[in-house]
XYZ file of C-alpha atoms in Angstrom:
626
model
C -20.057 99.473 -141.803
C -16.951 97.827 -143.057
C -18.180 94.608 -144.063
C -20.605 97.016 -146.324
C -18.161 98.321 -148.274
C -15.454 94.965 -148.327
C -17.928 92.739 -149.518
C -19.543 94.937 -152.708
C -15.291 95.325 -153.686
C -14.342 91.604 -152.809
C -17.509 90.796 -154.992
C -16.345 92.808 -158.083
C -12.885 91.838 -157.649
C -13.644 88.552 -157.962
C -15.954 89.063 -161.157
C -12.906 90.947 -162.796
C -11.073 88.221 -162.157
C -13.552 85.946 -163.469
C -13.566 87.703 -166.935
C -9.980 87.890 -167.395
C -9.216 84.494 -166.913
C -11.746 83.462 -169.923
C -10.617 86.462 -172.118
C -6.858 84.870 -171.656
C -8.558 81.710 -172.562
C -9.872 83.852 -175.437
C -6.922 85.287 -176.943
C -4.486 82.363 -176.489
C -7.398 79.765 -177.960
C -7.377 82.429 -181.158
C -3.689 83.392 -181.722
C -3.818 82.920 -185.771
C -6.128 85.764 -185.263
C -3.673 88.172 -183.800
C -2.783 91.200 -185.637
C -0.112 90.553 -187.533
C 2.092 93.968 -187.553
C 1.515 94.247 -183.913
C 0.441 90.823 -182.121
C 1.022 92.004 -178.732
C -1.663 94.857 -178.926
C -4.042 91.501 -178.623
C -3.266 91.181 -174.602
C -4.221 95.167 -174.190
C -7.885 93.997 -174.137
C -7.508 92.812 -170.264
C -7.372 96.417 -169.615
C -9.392 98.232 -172.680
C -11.954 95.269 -171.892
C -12.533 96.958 -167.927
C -15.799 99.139 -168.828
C -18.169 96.398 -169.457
C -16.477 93.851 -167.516
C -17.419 96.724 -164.555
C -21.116 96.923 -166.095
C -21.521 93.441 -166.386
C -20.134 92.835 -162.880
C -22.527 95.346 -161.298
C -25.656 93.537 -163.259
C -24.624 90.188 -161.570
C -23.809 92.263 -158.002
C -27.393 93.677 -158.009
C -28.936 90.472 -156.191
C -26.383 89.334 -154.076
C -26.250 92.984 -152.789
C -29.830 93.264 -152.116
C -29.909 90.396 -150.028
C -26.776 91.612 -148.070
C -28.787 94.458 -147.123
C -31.875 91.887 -146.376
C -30.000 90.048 -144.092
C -29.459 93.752 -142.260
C -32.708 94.185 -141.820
C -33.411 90.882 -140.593
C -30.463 91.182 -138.150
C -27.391 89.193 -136.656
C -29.664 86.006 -135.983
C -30.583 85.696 -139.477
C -27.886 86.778 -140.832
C -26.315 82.878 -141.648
C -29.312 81.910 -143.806
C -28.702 85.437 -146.038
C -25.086 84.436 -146.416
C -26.156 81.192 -147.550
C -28.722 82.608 -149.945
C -26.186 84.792 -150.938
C -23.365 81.954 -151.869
C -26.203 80.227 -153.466
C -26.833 82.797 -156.079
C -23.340 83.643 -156.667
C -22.725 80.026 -157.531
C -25.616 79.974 -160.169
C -24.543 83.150 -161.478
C -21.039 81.339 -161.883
C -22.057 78.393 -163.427
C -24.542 80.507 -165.958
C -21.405 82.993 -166.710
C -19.037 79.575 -167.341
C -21.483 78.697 -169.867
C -21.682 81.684 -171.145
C -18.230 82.708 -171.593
C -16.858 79.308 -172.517
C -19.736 78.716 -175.162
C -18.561 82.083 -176.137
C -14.798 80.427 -177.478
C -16.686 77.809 -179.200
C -19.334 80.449 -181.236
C -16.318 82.073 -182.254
C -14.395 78.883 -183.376
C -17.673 78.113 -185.513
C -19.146 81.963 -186.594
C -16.795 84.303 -186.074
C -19.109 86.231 -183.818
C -19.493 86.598 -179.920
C -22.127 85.130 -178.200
C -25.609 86.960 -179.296
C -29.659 86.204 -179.053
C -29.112 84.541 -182.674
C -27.238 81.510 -181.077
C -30.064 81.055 -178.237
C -32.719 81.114 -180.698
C -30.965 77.703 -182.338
C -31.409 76.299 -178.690
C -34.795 75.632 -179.543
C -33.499 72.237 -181.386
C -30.810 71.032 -179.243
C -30.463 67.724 -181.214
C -29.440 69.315 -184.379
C -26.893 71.315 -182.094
C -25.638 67.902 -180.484
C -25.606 66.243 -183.839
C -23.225 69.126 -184.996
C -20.427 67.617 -182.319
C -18.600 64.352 -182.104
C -19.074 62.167 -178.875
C -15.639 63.262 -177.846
C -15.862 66.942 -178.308
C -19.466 66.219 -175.651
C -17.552 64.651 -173.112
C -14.567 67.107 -173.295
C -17.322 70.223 -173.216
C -18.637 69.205 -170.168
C -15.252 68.107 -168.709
C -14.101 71.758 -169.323
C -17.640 73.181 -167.829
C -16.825 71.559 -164.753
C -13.365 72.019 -164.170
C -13.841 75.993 -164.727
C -17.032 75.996 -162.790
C -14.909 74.456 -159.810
C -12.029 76.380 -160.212
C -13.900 79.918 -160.449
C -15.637 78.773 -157.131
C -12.919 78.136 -155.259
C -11.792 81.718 -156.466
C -14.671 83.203 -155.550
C -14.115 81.378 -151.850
C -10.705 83.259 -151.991
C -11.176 86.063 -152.943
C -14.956 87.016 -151.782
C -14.776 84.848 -148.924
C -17.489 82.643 -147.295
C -17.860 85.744 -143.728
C -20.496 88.094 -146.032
C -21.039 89.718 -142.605
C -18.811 91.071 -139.855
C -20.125 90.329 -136.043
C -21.202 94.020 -135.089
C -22.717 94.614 -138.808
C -25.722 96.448 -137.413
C -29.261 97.965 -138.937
C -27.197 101.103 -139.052
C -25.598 99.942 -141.760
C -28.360 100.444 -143.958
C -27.345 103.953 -144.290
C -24.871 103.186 -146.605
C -27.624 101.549 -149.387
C -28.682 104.421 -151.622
C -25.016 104.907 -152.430
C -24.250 100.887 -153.241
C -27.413 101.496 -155.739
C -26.096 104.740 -156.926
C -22.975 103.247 -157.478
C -24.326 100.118 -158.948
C -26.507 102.138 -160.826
C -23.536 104.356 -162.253
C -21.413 101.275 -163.260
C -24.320 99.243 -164.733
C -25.470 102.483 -166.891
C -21.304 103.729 -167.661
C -21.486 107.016 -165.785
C -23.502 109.877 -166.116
C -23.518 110.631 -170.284
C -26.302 111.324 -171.947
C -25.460 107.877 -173.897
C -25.367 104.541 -171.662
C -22.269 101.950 -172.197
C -21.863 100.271 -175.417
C -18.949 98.564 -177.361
C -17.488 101.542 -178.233
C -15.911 101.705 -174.690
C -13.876 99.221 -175.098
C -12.932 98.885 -179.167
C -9.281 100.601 -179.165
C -7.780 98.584 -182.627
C -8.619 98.565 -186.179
C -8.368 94.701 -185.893
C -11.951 93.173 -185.554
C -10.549 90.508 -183.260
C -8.528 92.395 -180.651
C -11.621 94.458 -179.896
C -13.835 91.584 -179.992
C -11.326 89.881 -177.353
C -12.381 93.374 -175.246
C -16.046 92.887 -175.555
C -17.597 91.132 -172.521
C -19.178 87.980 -174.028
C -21.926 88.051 -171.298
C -22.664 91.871 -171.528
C -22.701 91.812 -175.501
C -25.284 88.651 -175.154
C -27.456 90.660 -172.555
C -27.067 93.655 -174.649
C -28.410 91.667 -177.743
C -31.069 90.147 -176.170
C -32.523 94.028 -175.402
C -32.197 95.119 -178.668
C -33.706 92.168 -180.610
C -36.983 93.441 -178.754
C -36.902 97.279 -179.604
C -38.629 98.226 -182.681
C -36.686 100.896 -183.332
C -33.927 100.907 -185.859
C -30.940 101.315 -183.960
C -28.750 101.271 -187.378
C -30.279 105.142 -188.490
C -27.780 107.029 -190.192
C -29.772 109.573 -192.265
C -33.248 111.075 -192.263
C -35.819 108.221 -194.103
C -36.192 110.269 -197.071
C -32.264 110.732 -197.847
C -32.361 107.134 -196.947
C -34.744 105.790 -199.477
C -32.995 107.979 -202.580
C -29.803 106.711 -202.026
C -31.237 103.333 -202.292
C -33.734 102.992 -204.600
C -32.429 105.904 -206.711
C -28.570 105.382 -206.305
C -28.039 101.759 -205.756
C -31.354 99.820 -207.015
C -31.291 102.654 -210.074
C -35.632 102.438 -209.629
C -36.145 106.048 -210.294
C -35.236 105.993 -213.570
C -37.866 105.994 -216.360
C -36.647 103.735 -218.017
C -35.608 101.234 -215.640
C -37.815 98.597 -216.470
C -37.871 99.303 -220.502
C -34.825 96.986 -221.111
C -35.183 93.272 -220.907
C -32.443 91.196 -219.832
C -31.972 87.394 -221.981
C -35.054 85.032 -222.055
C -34.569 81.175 -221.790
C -34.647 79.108 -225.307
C -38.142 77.374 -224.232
C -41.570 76.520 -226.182
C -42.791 75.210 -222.719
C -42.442 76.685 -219.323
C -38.778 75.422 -218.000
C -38.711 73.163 -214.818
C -36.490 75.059 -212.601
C -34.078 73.384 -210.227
C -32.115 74.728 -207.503
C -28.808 72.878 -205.559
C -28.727 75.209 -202.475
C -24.888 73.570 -201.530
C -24.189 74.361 -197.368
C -20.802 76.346 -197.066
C -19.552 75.843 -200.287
C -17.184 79.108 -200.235
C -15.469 80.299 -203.258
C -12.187 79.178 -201.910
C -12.603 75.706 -203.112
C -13.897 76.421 -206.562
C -11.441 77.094 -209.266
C -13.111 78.637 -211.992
C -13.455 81.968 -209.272
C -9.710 81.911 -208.528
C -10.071 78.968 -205.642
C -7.762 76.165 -204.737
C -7.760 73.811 -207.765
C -8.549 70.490 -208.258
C -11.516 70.210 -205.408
C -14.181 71.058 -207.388
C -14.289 69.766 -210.842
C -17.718 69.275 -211.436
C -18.717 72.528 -210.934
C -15.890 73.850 -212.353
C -17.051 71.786 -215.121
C -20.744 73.536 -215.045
C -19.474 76.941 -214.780
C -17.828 76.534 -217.851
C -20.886 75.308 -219.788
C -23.295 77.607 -218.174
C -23.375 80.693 -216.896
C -20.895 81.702 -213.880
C -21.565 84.663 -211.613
C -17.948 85.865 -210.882
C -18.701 88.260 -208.467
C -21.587 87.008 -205.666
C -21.578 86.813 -201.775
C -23.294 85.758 -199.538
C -25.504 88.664 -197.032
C -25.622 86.101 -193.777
C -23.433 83.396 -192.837
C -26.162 80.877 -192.004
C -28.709 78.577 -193.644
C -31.534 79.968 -192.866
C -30.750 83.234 -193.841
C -29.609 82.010 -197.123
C -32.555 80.479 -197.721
C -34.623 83.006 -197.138
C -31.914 85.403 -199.485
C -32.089 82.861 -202.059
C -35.938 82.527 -202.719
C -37.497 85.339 -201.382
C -34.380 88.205 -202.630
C -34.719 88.944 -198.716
C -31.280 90.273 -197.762
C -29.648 89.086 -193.624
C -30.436 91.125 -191.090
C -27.127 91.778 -188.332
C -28.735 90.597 -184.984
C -31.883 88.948 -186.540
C -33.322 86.231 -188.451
C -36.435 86.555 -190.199
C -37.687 82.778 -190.605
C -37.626 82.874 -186.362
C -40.823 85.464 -186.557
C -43.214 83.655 -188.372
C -45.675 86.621 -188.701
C -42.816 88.594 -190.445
C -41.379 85.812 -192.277
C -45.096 84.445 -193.972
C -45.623 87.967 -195.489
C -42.410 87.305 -197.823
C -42.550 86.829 -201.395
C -40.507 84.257 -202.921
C -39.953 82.136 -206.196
C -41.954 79.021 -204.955
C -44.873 81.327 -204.104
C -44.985 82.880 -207.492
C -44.172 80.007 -209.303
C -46.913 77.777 -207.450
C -49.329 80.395 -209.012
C -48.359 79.842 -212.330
C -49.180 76.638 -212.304
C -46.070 75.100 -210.895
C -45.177 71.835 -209.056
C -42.907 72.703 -205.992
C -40.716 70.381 -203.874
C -38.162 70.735 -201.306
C -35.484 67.939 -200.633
C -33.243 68.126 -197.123
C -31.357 65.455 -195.389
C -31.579 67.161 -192.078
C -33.486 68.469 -189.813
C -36.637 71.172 -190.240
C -37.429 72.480 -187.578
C -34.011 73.820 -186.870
C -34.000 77.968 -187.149
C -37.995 76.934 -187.859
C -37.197 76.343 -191.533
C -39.498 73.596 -192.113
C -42.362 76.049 -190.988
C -41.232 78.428 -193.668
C -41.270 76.132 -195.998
C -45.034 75.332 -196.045
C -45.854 79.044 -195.838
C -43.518 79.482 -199.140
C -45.761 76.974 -200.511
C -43.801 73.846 -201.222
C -45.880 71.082 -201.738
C -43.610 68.178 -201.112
C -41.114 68.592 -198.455
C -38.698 65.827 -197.535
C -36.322 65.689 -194.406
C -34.082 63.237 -192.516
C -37.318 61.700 -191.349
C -38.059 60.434 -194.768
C -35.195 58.160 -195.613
C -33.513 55.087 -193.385
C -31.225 55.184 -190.873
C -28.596 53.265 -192.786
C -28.832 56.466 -194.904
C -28.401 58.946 -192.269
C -24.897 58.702 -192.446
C -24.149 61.949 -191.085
C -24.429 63.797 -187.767
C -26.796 66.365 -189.103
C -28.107 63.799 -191.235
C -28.451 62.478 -194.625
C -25.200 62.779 -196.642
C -25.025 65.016 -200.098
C -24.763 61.419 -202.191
C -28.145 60.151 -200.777
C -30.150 63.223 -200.879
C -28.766 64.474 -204.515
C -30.098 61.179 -205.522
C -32.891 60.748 -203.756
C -33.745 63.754 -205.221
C -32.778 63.304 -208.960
C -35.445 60.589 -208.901
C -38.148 62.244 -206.665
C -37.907 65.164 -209.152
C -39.070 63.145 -212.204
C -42.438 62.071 -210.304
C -43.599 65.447 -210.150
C -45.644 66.964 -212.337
C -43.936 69.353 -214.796
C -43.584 71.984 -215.016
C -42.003 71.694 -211.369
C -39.778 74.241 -209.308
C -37.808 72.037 -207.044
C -34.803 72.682 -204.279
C -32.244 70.340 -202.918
C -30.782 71.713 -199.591
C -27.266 69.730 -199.040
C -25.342 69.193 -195.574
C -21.978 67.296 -196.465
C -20.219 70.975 -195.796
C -20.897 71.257 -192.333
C -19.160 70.755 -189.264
C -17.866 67.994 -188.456
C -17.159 67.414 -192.061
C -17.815 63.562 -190.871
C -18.357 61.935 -194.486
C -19.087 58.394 -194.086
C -16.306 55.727 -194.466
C -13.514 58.393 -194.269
C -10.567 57.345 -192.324
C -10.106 60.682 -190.145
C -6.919 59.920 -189.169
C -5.480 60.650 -191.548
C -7.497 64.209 -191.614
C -5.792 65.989 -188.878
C -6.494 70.089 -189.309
C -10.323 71.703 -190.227
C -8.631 72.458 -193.321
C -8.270 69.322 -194.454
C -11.122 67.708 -193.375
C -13.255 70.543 -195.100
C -10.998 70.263 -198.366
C -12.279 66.244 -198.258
C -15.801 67.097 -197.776
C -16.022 69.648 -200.624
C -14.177 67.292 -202.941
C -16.976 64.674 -201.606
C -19.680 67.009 -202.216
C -18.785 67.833 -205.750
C -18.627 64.003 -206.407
C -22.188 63.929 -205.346
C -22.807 66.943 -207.883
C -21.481 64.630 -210.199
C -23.646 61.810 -209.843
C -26.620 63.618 -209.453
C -26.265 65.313 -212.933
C -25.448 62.172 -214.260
C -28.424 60.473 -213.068
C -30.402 63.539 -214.114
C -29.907 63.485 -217.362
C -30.571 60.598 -218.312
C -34.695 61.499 -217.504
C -36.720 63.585 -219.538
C -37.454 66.347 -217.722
C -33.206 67.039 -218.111
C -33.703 68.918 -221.489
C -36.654 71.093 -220.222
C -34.762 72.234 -216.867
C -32.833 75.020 -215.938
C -30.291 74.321 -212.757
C -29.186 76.943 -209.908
C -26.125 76.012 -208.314
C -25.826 78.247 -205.213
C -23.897 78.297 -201.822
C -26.394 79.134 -198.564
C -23.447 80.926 -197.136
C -19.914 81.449 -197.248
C -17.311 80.127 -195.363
C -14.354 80.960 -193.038
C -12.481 77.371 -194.264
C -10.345 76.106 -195.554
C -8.500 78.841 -195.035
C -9.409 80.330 -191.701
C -10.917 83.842 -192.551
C -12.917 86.125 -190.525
C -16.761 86.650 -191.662
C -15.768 90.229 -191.972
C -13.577 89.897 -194.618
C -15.294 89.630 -198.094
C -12.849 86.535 -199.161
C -14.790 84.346 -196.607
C -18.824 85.559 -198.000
C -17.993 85.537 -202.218
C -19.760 82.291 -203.419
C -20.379 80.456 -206.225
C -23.743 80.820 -208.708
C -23.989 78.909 -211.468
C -26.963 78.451 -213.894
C -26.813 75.360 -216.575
C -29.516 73.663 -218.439
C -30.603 73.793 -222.578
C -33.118 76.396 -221.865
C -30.307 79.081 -221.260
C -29.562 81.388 -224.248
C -27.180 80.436 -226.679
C -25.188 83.863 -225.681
C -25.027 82.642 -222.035
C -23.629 79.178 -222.724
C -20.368 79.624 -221.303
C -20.741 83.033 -220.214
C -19.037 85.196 -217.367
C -21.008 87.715 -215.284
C -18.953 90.061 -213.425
C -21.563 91.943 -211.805
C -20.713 92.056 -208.772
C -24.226 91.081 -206.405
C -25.792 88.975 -203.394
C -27.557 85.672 -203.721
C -30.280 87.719 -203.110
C -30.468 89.271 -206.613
C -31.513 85.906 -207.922
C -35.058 85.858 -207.886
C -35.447 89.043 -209.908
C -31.996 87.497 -212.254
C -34.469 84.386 -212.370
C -37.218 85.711 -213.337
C -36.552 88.188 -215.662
C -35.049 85.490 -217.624
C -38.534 83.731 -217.568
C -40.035 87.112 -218.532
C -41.780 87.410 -214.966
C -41.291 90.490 -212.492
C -40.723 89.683 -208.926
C -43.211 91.393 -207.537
C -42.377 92.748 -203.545
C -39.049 91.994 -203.654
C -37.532 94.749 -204.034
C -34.037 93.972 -202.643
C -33.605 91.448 -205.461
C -31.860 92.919 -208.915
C -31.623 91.611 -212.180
C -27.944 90.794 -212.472
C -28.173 89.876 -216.160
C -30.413 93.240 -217.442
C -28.106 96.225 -218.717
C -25.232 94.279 -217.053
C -23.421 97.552 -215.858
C -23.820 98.791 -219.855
C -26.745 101.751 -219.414
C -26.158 103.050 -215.729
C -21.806 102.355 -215.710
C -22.326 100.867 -212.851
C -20.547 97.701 -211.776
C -22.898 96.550 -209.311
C -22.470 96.145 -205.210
C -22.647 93.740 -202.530
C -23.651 93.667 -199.082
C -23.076 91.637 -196.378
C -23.292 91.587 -192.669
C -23.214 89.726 -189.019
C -23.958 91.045 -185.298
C -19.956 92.791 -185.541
C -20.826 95.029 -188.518
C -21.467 95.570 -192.154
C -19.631 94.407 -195.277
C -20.170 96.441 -198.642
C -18.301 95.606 -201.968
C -18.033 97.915 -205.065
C -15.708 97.899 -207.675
C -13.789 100.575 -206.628
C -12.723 98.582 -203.172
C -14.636 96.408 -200.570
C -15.045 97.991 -196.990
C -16.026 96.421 -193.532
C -17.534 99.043 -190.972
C -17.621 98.372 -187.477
C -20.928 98.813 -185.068
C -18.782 98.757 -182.018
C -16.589 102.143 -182.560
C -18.410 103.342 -186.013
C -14.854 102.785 -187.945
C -14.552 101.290 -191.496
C -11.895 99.102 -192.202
C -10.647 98.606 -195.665
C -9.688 94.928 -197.192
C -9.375 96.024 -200.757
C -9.062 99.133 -203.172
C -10.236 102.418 -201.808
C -14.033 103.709 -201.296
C -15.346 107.309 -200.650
C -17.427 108.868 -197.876
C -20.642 108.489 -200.674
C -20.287 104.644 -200.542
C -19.897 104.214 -197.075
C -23.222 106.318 -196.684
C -24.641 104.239 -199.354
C -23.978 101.210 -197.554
C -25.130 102.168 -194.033
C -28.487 103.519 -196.023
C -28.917 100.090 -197.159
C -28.945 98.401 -193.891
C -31.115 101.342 -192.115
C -33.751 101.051 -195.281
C -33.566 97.039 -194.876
C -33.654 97.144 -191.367
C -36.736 99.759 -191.629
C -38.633 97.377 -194.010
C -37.879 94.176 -191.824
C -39.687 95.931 -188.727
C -42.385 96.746 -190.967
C -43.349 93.647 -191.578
């Protein structure tokens, strides 16, 4: 009877212990992140951080105790092979939670986010994962698997022990089972509420960070996994009804009469434009003076923004390409825990530019210098209907000069002279890469680039160069005059400067649009509306006097501009933590783990912050119906 009730204790002891060494790992890895009027508050997590580090213990104590009890049943003479079976499992279960928790540091270095089901679904294209990371940064990943994975054993062989049974354990033990499940039961579920365990057990700060350091990576990825299969909405705040007015009537202003009575600008055109778009990977508007950036990094588009038209006021909803992509041509806004181009039945039924275009007569093409079938973009793609699609697979290796491929110089002029074979009018999109991590731009002398911040500085500056050249080998075709350019970010970015994806510094981008077609009144021109990249499909097409039919999260940024409804415009944005919603009387961040709001800038009211979560529960709603 006493080795019954030792062994369950020594076994969660041991799995406490496991989680606290990686949360020190954690918090030390990410001191710049510590609050700043109270930095110690930080280390409180080992103890606010106990609920789910108890739940997620008893989920990994449910096998090992069943075939404790197995081993009872079998009795003494058996009893070796059980422990064996039982040290067995244990030292999978270690070796999956090492992974888990120390891929867990390295998801944060790169997103900002814990560990979720949105990082396993990139698994399904390991190489473009690999190419992400420099030889070195391999060998020391696996180095550091190993050691933990060996050190957390040999605590587990201290602390648990290698006797799982005591010499007169006897069948009369098995009394004691239905209250190891009960209590398993009770630890796994939180106790007896009417609501089972979630974050909000362990979020005790208004700093994103400190309760993120409480949240059990492996519980929060478990967690995830569950809810990316319910089809229920799980971010319901109101009753659908109250929902959809303060959405379509409040924010989208659709129940107006006259809503769609007032055109916005038309492009200067006899013909039908060629539209192009420059979909530019992380290019945050940090690095771009014209929006109040660092200067000097960015002078060509700096140098577009002031002959075309430059959205002052646009960021990003997601924080990854492929929900960019999807915000930028279909006006489909992220999702927090999914990513629509993943379901393909959901993600085919979206309407987009390249679709409408393609019916009007249109020539499409898409230019990459990476991979497609990472996040299943390249299936997208077709279903978007772009006709000609080029990847990494289409140029040499001498110019795959990058780990995640093709470099921005190559494919910007690969495509400048691609574009001019097809047949006009033409909608085409150039995807670039030279943002990424590493930031490895060929012939660079990285020694001499010793933080992030640097070496992203030097790949922006190199990616504007390649802006450069590309509109300088543009216009000097024909189809220049005719064309009308996008210049967009896919997503933010926490560089150079090190911010959190919660804060609304790290998602504002640039959006530029430059070409002769533009109005004469727009040459030039500032738009303060404040938006998403998402509103530019409808901004798009109202300018070519289309409608953007089902897509109705996309707004015209350029019709009324603020001057019929007063209104300044809004932004949302979001990742697995929480939501992110900008006005012009402040810009808020609310929390899913404890329900709080946290405030960067200016001051909202209760209206807004009902607004906002009735924006995600009607997005979420339409996602699911799809």
């Amino acid at each position: 009877m006493k080795s019954a009730i030792l062994f369950p204790l020594r076994l969660l002891l041991f799995w406490l212990l496991f989680f606290a060494v990686f949360r020190v790992w954690f918090v030390a890895w990410f001191y710049k992140e510590w609050p700043g009027e109270a930095p110690y508050t930080t280390w409180l997590s080992l103890w606010h951080a106990l609920p789910l580090d108890i739940s997620m213990a008893a989920y990994l104590m449910v096998i090992p105790v069943l075939i404790w009890f197995a081993g009872v049943i079998a009795g003494p003479s058996r009893q070796y092979y059980f422990s064996r079976a039982i040290r067995t499992v244990n030292l999978v279960l270690i070796g999956i939670m090492v992974l888990v928790c120390g891929a867990n540091v390295f998801i944060y270095e790169e997103w900002h986010t814990l560990l979720n089901n949105r990082a396993l679904a990139y698994l399904g294209t390991p190489r473009a994962l690999l190419d992400s990371m420099s030889l070195l940064f391999q060998v020391i990943s696996v180095g550091l698997y190993l050691s933990f994975l060996w050190l957390m054993w040999r605590v587990y062989r201290l602390v648990a022990g290698l006797t799982e049974y005591a010499t007169q354990t006897s069948r009369s033990t098995l009394a004691i089972f239905p209250v190891h499940a009960g209590l398993l039961f009770l630890a796994i579920r939180g106790g007896l509420g009417v609501i089972p365990i979630n974050e909000s057990a362990v979020y005790f700060s208004s700093n994103l960070f400190t309760n993120h350091a409480a949240t059990n990576p492996a519980w929060n990825l478990f967690h995830s996994l569950i809810e990316t299969r319910s089809t229920e909405n799980h971010f319901r705040v109101t009753d659908p009804k109250t929902a959809g007015d303060l959405v379509n009537c409040s924010l989208l202003q659709r129940c107006r009469p006259d809503a769609d009575s007032i055109p916005g600008p038309r492009l200067s055109t006899a013909q039908p434009p060629n539209i192009v778009f420059l979909v530019l990977e992380s290019h945050t508007a940090q690095v771009v003076e014209a929006l109040g950036g660092e200067a000097g990094i960015c002078p060509n588009l700096d140098r577009l923004a002031r002959e075309g038209v430059l959205f002052e006021n646009i960021y990003s909803s997601g924080y990854r390409t492929d929900q960019g992509l999807v915000s930028i041509l279909a006006g489909f806004p992220a999702q927090p825990d999914q990513s629509i181009v993943l379901l393909s039945d959901k993600a085919e039924k979206l309407n987009s530019i390249p679709k409408i275009l393609h019916q009007k007569g249109y020539s499409t093409a898409f230019f990459y210098g990476g991979e497609l079938t990472f996040a299943n973009i390249g299936v997208w793609l077709t279903t978007q209907h772009f006709e000609k699609i080029r990847s990494e697979k289409d140029f040499t290796r001498r110019e795959k000069s990058q780990r995640w491929g093709v470099d921005d110089r190559y494919l910007l002029q690969h495509a400048a002279k691609e574009i001019g074979k097809l047949k006009a009018p033409f909608f085409a999109t150039a995807l670039t890469l030279s943002l990424h991590p590493p930031f490895d731009i060929p012939n660079t002398d990285t020694k001499n680039l010793r933080t992030d911040r640097e070496k992203f500085l030097y790949s922006a500056r190199f990616a504007d160069e390649a802006i450069g050249e590309f509109f300088k080998t543009a216009s000097e075709q024909e189809w220049y005059r005719n064309t009308v350019f996008v210049l967009v970010a896919d997503h933010g970015s926490s560089n150079p400067n090190g911010i959190g994806l919660d804060n609304p510094v790290s998602r504002r981008i640039p959006l530029i649009f430059f070409g002769e077609p533009l109005p004469a009144e727009l040459h030039g021109a500032r738009i303060s509306e404040i938006g998403n990249h998402h509103d530019i499909p409808a901004t798009l097409l109202g300018m070519m006097g289309m409608d953007a039919p089902d897509m109705p999260w996309s707004r015209d940024l350029l019709k009324n501009k603020g001057e019929s409804t007063g209104s300044q415009g809004f932004a949302y944005y979001t990742n697995e933590s929480g939501l992110g919603w900008v006005m012009g009387q402040g810009k808020d961040f609310y929390a899913f783990g404890n329900g709080a709001w946290h405030r960067w800038e200016g001051q909202q009211d209760s209206v807004s912050h009902l607004q906002a979560r009735a924006y995600l529960q009607v997005l979420y709603d339409d996602f699911l119906s799809k």
